[in-house]
Coordinates of C-alpha atoms in Angstrom, one line a residue:
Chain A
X209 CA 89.4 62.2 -165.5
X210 CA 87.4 64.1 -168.1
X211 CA 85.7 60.9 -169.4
X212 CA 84.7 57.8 -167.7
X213 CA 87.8 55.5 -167.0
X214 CA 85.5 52.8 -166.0
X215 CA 87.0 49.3 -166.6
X216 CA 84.4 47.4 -167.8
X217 CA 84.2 49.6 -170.7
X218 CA 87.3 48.1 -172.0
X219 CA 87.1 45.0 -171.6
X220 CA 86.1 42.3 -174.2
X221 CA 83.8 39.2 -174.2
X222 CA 86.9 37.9 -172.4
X223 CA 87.4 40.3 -169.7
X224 CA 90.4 41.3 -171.6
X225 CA 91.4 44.7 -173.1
X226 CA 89.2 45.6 -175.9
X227 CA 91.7 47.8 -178.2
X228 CA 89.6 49.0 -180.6
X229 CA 87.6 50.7 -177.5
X230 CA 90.3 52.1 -176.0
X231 CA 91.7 53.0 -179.5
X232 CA 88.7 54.9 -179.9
X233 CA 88.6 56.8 -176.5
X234 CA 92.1 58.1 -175.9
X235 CA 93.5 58.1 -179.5
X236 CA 93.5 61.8 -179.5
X237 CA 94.8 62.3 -175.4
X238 CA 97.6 59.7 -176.4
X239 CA 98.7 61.3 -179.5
X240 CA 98.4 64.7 -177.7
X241 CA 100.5 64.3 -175.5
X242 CA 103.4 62.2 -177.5
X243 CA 103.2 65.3 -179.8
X244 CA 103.7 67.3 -176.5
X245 CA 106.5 65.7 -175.9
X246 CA 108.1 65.1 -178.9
X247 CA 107.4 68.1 -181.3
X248 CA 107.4 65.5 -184.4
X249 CA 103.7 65.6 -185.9
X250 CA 104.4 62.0 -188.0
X251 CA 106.8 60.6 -185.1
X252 CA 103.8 61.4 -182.8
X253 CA 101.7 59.4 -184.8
X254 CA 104.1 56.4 -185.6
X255 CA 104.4 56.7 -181.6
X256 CA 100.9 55.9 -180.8
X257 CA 100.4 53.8 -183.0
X258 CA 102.8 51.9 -181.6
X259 CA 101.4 52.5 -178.2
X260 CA 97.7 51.1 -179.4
X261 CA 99.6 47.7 -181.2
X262 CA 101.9 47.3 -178.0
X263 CA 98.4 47.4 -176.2
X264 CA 96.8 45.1 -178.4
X265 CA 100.2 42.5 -178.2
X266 CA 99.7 41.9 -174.7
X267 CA 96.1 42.7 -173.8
X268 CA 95.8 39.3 -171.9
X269 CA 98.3 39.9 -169.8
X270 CA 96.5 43.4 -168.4
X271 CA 95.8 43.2 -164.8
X272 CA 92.8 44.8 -164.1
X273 CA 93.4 47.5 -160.7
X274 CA 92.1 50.2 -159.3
X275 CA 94.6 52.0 -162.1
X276 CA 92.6 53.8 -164.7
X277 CA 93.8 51.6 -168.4
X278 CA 94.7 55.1 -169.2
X279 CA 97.4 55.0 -167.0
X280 CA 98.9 51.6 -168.8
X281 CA 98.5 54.0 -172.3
X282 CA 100.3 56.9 -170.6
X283 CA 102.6 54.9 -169.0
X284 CA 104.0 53.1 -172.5
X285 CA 103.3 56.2 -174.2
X286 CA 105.9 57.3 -172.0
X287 CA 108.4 54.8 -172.4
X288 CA 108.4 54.9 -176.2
X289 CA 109.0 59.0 -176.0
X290 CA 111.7 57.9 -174.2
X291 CA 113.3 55.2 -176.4
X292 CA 112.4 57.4 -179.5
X293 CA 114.6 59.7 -178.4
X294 CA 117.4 57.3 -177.4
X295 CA 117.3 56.2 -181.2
X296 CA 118.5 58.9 -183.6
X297 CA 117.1 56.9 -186.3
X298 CA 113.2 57.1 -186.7
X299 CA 111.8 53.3 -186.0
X300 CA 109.6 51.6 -188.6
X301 CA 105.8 51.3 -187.1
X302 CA 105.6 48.0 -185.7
X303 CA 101.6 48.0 -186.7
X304 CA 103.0 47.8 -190.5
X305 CA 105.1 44.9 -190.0
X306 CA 102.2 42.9 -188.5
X307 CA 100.1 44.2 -191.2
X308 CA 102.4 42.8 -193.7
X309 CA 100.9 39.6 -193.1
X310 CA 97.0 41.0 -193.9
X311 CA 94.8 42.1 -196.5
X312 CA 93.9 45.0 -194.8
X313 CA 93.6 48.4 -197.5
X314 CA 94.2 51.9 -196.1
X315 CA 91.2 54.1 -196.1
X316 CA 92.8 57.2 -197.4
X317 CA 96.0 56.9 -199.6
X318 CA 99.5 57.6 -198.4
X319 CA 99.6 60.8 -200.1
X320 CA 96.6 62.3 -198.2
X321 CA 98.2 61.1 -195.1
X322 CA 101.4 62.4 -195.2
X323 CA 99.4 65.6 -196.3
X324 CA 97.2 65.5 -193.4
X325 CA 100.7 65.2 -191.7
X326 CA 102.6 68.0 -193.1
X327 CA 99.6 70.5 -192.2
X328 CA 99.3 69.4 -188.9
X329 CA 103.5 69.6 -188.3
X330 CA 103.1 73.4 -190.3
X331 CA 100.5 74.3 -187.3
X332 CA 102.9 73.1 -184.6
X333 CA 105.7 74.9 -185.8
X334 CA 103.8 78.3 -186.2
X335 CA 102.9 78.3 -182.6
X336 CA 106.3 79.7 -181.1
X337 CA 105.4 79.1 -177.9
X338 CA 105.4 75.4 -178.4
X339 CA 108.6 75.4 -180.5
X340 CA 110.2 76.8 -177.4
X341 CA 109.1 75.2 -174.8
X342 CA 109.5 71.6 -176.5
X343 CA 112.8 72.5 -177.0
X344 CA 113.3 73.4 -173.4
X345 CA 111.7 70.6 -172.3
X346 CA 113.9 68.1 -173.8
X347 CA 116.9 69.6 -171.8
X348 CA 115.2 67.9 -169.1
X349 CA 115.1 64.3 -167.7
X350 CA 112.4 62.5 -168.6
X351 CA 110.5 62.4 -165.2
X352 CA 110.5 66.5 -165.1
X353 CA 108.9 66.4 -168.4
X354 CA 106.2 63.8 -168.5
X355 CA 104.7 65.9 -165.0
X356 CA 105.3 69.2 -166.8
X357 CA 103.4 68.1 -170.2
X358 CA 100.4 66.6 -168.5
X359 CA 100.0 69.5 -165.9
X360 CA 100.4 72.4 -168.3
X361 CA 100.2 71.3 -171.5
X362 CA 97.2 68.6 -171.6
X363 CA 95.6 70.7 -168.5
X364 CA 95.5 67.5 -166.1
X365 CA 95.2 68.6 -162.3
X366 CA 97.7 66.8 -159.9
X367 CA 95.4 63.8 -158.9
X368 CA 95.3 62.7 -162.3
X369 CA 98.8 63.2 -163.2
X370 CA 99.3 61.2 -159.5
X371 CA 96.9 58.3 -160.8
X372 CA 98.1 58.3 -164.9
X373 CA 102.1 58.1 -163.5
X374 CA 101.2 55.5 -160.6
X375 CA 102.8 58.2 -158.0
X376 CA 101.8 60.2 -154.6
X377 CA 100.4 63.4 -155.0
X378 CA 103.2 65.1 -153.5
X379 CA 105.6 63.6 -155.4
X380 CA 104.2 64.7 -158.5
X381 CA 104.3 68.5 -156.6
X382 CA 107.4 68.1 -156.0
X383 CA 108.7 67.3 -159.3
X384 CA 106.4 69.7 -161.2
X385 CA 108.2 72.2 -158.5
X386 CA 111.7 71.2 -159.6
X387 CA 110.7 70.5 -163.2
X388 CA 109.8 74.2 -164.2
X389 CA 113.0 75.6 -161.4
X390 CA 114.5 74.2 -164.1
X391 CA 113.0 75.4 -166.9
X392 CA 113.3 78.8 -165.4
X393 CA 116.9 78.3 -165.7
X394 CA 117.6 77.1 -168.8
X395 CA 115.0 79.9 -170.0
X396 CA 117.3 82.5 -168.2
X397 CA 120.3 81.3 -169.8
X398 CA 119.1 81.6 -173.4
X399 CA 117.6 84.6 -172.6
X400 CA 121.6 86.0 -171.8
X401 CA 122.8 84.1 -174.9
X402 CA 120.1 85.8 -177.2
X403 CA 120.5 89.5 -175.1
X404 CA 124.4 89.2 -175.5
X405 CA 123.5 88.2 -179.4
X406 CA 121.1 91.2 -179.8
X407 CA 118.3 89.1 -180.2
X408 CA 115.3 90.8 -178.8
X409 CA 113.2 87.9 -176.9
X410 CA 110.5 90.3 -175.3
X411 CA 109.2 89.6 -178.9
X412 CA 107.3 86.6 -177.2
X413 CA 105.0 88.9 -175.1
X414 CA 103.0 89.6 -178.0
X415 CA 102.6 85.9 -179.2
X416 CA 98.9 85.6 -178.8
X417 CA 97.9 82.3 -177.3
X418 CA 96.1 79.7 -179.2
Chain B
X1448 CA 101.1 90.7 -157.6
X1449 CA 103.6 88.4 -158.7
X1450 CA 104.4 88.3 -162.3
X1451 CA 104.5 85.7 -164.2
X1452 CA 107.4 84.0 -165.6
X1453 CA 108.1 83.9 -168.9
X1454 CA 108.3 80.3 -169.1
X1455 CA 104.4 79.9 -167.4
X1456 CA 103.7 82.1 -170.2
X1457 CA 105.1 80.0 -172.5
X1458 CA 103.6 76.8 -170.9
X1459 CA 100.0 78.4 -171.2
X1460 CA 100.8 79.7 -175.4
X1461 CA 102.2 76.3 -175.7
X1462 CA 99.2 74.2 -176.0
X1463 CA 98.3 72.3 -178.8
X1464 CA 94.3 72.1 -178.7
X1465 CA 93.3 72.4 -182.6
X1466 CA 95.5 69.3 -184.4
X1467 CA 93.1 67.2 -185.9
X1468 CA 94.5 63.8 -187.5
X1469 CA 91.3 62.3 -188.5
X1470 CA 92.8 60.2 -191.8
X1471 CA 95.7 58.9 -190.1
X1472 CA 93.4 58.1 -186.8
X1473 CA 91.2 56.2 -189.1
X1474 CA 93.8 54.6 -191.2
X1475 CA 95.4 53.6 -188.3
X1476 CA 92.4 52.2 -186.7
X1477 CA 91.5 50.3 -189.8
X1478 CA 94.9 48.7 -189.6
X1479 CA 94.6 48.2 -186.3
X1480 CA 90.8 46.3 -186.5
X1481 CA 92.4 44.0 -189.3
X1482 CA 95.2 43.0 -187.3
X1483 CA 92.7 42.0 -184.6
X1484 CA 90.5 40.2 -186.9
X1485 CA 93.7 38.6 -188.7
X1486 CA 94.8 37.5 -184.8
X1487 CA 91.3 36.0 -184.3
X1488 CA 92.1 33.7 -187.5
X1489 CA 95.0 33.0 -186.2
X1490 CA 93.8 32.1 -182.6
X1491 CA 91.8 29.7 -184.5
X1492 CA 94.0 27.8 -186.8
X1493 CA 96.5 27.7 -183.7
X1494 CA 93.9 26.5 -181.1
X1495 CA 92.8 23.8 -184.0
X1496 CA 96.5 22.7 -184.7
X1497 CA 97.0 22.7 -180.7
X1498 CA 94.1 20.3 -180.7
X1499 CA 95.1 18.3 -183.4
X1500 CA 99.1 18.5 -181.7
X1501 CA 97.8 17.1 -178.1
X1502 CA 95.2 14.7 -179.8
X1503 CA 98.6 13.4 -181.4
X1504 CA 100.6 13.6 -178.7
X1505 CA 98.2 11.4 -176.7
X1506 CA 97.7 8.9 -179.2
X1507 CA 101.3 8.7 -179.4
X1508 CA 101.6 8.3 -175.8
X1509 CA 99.4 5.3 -175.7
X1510 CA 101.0 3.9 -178.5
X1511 CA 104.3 3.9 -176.6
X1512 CA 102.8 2.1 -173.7
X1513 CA 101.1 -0.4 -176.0
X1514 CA 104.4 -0.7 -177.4
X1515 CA 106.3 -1.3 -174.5
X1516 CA 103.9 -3.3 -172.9
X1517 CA 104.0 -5.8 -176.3
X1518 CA 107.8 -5.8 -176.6
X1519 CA 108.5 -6.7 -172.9
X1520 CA 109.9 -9.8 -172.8
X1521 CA 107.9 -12.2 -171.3
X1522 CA 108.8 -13.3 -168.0
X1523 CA 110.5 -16.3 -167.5
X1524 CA 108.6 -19.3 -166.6
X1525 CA 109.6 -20.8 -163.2
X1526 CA 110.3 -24.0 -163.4
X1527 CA 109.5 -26.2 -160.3
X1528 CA 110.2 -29.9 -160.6
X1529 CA 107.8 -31.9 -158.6
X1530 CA 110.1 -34.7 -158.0
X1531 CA 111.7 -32.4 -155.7
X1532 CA 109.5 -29.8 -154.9
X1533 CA 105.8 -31.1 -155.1
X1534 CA 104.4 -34.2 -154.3
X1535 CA 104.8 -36.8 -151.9
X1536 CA 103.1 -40.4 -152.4
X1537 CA 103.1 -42.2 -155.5
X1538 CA 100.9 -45.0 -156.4
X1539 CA 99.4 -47.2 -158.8
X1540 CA 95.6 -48.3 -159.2
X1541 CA 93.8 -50.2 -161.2
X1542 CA 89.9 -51.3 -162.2
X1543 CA 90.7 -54.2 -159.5
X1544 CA 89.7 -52.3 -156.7
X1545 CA 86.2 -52.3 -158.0
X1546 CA 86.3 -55.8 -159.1
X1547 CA 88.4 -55.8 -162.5
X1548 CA 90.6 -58.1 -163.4
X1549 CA 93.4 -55.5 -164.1
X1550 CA 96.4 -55.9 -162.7
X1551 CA 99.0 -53.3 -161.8
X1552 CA 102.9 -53.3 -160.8
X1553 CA 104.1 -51.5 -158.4
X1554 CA 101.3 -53.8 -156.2
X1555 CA 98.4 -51.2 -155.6
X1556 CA 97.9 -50.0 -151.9
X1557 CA 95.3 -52.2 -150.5
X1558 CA 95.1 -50.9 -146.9
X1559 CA 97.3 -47.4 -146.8
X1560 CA 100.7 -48.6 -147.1
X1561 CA 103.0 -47.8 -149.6
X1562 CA 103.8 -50.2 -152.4
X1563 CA 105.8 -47.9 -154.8
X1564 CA 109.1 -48.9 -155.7
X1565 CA 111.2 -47.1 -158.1
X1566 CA 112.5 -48.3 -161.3
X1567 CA 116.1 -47.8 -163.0
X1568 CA 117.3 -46.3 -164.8
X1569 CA 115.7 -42.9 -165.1
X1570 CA 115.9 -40.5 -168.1
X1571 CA 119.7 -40.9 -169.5
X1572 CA 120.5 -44.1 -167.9
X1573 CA 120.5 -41.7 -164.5
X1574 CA 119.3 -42.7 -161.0
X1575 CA 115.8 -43.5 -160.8
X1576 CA 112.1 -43.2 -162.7
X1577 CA 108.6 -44.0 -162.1
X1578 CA 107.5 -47.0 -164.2
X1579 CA 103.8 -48.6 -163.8
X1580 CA 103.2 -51.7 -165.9
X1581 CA 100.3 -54.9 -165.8
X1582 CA 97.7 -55.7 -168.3
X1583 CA 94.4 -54.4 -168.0
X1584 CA 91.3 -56.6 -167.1
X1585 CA 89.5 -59.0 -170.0
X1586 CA 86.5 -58.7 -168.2
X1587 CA 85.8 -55.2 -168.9
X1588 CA 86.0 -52.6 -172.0
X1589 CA 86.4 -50.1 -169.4
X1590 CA 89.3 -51.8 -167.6
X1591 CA 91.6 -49.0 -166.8
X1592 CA 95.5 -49.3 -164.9
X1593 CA 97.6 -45.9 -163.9
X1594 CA 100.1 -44.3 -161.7
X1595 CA 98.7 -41.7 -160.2
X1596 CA 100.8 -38.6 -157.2
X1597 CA 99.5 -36.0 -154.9
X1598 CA 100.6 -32.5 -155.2
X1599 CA 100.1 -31.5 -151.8
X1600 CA 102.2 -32.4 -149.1
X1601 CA 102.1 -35.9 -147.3
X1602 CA 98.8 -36.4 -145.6
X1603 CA 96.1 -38.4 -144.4
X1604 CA 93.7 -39.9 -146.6
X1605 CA 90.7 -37.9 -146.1
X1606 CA 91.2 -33.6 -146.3
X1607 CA 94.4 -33.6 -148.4
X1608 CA 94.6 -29.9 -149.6
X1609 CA 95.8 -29.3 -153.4
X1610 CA 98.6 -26.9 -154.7
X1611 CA 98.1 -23.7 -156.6
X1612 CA 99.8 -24.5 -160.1
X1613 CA 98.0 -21.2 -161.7
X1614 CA 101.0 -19.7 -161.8
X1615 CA 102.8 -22.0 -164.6
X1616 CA 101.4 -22.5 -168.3
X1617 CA 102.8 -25.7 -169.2
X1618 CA 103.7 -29.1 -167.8
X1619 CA 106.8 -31.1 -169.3
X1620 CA 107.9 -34.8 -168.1
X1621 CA 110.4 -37.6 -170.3
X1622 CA 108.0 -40.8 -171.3
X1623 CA 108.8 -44.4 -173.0
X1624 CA 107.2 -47.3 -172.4
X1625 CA 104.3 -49.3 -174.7
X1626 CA 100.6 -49.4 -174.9
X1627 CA 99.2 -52.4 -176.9
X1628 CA 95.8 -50.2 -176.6
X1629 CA 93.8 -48.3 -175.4
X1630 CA 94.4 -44.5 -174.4
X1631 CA 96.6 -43.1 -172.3
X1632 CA 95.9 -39.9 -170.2
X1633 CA 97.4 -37.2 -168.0
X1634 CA 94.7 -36.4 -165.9
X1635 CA 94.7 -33.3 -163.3
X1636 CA 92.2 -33.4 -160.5
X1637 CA 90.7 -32.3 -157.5
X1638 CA 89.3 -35.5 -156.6
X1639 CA 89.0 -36.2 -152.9
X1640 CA 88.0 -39.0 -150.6
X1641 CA 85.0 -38.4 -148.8
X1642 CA 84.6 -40.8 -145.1
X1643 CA 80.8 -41.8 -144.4
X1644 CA 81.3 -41.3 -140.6
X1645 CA 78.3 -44.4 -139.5
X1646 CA 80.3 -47.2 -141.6
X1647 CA 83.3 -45.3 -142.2
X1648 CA 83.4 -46.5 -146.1
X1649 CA 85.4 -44.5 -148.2
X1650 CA 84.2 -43.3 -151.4
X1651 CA 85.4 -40.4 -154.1
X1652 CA 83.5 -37.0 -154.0
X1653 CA 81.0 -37.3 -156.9
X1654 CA 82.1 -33.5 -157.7
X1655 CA 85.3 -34.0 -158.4
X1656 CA 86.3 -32.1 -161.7
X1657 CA 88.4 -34.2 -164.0
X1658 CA 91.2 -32.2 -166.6
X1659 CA 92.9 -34.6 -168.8
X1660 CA 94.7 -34.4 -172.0
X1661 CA 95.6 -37.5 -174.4
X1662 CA 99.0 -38.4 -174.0
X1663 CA 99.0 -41.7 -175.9
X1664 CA 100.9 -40.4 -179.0
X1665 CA 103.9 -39.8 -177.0
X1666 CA 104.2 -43.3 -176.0
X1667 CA 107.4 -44.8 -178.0
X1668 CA 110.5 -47.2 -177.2
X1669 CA 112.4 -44.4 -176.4
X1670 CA 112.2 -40.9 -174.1
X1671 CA 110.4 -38.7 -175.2
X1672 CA 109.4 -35.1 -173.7
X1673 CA 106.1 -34.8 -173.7
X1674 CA 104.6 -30.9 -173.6
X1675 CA 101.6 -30.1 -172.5
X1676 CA 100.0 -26.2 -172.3
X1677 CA 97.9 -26.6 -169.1
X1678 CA 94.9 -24.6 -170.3
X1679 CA 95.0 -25.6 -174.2
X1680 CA 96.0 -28.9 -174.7
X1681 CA 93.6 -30.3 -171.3
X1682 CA 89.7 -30.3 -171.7
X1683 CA 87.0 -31.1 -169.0
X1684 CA 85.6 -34.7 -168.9
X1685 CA 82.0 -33.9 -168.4
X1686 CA 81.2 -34.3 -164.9
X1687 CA 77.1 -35.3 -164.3
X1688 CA 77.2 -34.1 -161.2
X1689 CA 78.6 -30.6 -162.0
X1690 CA 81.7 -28.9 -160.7
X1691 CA 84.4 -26.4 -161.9
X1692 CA 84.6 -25.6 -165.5
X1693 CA 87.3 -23.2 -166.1
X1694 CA 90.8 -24.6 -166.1
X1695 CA 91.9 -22.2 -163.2
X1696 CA 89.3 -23.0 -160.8
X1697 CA 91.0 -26.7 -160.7
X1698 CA 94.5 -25.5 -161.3
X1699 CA 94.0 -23.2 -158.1
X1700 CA 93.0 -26.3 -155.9
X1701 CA 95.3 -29.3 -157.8
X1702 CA 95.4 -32.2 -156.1
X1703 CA 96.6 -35.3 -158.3
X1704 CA 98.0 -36.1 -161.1
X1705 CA 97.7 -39.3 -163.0
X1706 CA 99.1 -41.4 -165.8
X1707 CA 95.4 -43.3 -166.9
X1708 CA 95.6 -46.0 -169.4
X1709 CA 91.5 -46.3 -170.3
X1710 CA 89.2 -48.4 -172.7
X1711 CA 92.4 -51.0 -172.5
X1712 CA 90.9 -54.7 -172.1
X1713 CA 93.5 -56.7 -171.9
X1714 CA 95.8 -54.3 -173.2
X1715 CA 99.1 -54.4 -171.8
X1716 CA 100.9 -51.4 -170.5
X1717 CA 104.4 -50.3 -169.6
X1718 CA 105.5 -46.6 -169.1
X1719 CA 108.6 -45.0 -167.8
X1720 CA 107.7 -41.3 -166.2
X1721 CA 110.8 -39.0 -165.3
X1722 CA 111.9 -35.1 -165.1
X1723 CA 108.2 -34.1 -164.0
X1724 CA 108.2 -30.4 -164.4
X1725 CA 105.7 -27.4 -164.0
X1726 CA 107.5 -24.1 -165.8

């Protein structure tokens, strides 16, 4: 783990989750690696968001274990990648319907949000390399791309991904293994459909890396 | 040296390192720490109502016990009529014993044997009732006549054990009969006879507790049911010698009951006693 995942740090007068804390510490890891996995900038956010508020719904009934918490955030982080996908339809954030019932005023208005938004989505899309590989990625179950994202795209080395996904090491080799066999393939294919469409894909070679 | 696949290229280009979303992150926070705080409230106003609820709940609880504990009916009195059930001598006495000039029919007992006779007719013109009747003594203000029956089993005369009648609240028996004046009253004691073992005299325990209640207003030509609550409507005659005080420490250890016609000179006396009851 790159920071400490020590328990005690997150826990509240209670010895219960303290969100705010954990809000604080792996905001950025979470929303990293939803946008890794989902390519949508303001989906990415509305995802962990949602992730943080799901957190802070049932923060007594967290278990303290030998788990890093950061596995419970990857692990629902997860799970609403997955069910984002399953519904076509974006889903409102939950955190504004609980919000409907507060006084609480936004810091910045909508406007500079959805700014803030639209810059960072123009970033993602200029970096090629991402744009294919996320699409890629989504040709592949779900398991294949949650070990693929955190080994090569958030930089995680195998005995984290192991801890974060609550699986053995080897497993995680294994699957990382098969994961990018695949990707290899589907890469291959396209790379026939865009040479028998003229399309010159070397063209990526020069993509400098960000 | 292996090269490298396109797709590890790809994987390596591919990562996002530079998005910053510092509004939304704080807007998002802020919404976040007010839902917190908003929860808090609401912990609050839930744990108070939750308070309040089970306070309720309780109160309500005890009220429904109270409740059912002051609507049960009461339980039915038993009703055990001595004629049949209690007693076993019967007998009149007067102040002659003790050198009145009272005199008493059914003839008192003079040495243990048993003078009772029964009279007829009973309550209803049926079978048979107690009647005592004489005139009590001139000589005397204190000239006094009565009928008076154990409780307890036959026995000898001395160490006669009482009955238990803490169980029932009232007494009830039919009464007619005259008393020209004088009182007359139910008494309920523990009196016992006590044997001085070097002349072998007889005499009453000077502790003996006395529980009467006037009865002389339901005397009349005719039966009547006399009533009588055994805890309210009896009072102690003050004993000088001390004794039992509370109506239940001489309704645990009951030994006789008696029919006393007091402060009578030269009154004369005639009552009918049928349907004795405890209920």
């Amino acid at each position: 783990m790159k920071r400490q995942d020590d328990e005690k740090l997150y826990q509240d007068a209670l010895g219960k989750i303290d969100v705010l804390k954990l809000y604080d510490t792996y905001y950025d890891d979470i929303f990293r690696y939803v946008l890794n996995r989902t390519g949508d900038v303001e989906m990415s956010r509305d995802i962990t968001a949602d992730v943080f508020f799901k957190v802070y719904r049932h923060r007594w009934k967290y278990v303290f274990t030998s788990a890093p918490v950061s596995a419970w955030l990857y692990r629902i982080a997860g799970n609403e990648v997955v069910s984002a996908h399953r519904n076509t339809t974006r889903r409102p954030l939950l955190l504004d319907g609980e919000l409907q019932h507060s006084d609480v005023v936004p810091v910045a208005l909508r406007g500079d949000l959805q700014e803030e938004i639209q810059q960072a989505q123009e970033q993602v899309n200029r970096n090629a390399a991402f744009q294919r590989v996320n699409q890629q990625l989504k040709k592949l179950p779900s398991k294949y791309q949650e070990v693929i994202v955190l080994r090569y795209l958030e930089e995680k080395s195998i005995k984290e991904i192991a801890l974060l996904l609550g699986k053995r090491e080897g497993t995680v080799k294994s699957l990382i293994s098969r994961g990018i066999s695949q990707l290899k393939r589907i890469s291959f294919t396209e790379k026939d459909f865009f040479a028998q469409n003229g399309l010159l894909v070397e063209a990526r070679t020069n993509e400098g890396v960000n | 040296m292996m090269s490298q696949h396109p797709v590890e290229f790809d994987l390596k280009a591919a990562r996002l390192t530079d998005i910053r979303m510092d509004k939304n992150r704080t807007s998002t926070r802020r919404a976040l720490q007010s839902a917190t705080e908003y929860s808090c409230v609401q912990a609050k106003k839930k744990r108070v109502v939750r308070v309040i609820f089970s306070m309720g709940v309780t109160f309500g609880f005890v009220l429904g016990i109270v409740c059912v504990w002051m609507l049960q009916p009461a339980p039915q009195p038993t009703v055990v009529k001595v004629a049949t059930n209690l007693g076993s001598i019967w007998c009149t006495y007067s102040d002659n014993a003790t050198g009145g000039s009272s005199v008493v029919w059914p003839p008192e007992s003079t040495e243990g044997q048993n003078n009772f006779v029964k009279s007829a007719p009973g309550y209803g013109d049926k079978g048979y009732a107690v009647r005592f009747k004489g005139k009590a003594g001139e000589r005397s203000r204190e000239g006094f006549i009565g009928v008076s029956t154990r409780l307890g089993p036959p026995c000898q005369f001395t160490g006669c054990n009482g009955v238990n009648i803490q169980k029932f609240n009232k007494i009830r028996f039919k009464m007619k009969g005259a008393v020209s004046s004088g009182e007359l009253v139910l008494l309920i004691s523990n009196d016992d006879a006590a044997v001085n073992s070097e002349t072998e005299a007889v005499s009453m325990l000077a502790s003996a507790d006395v529980y009467e209640a006037q009865i002389t207003e339901f005397v009349s030509d005719e039966w009547r049911t006399v009533t009588l609550d055994l805890r309210s409507d009896f009072a102690f005659v003050k004993d000088d010698a001390g004794g039992a005080q509370k109506a239940d420490d001489i309704l645990a250890d009951a030994k006789n009951l008696k029919w006393h016609v007091r402060n009578a000179k030269g009154a004369d006396v005639d009552v009918w006693i049928d349907e004795l009851e405890f209920f």
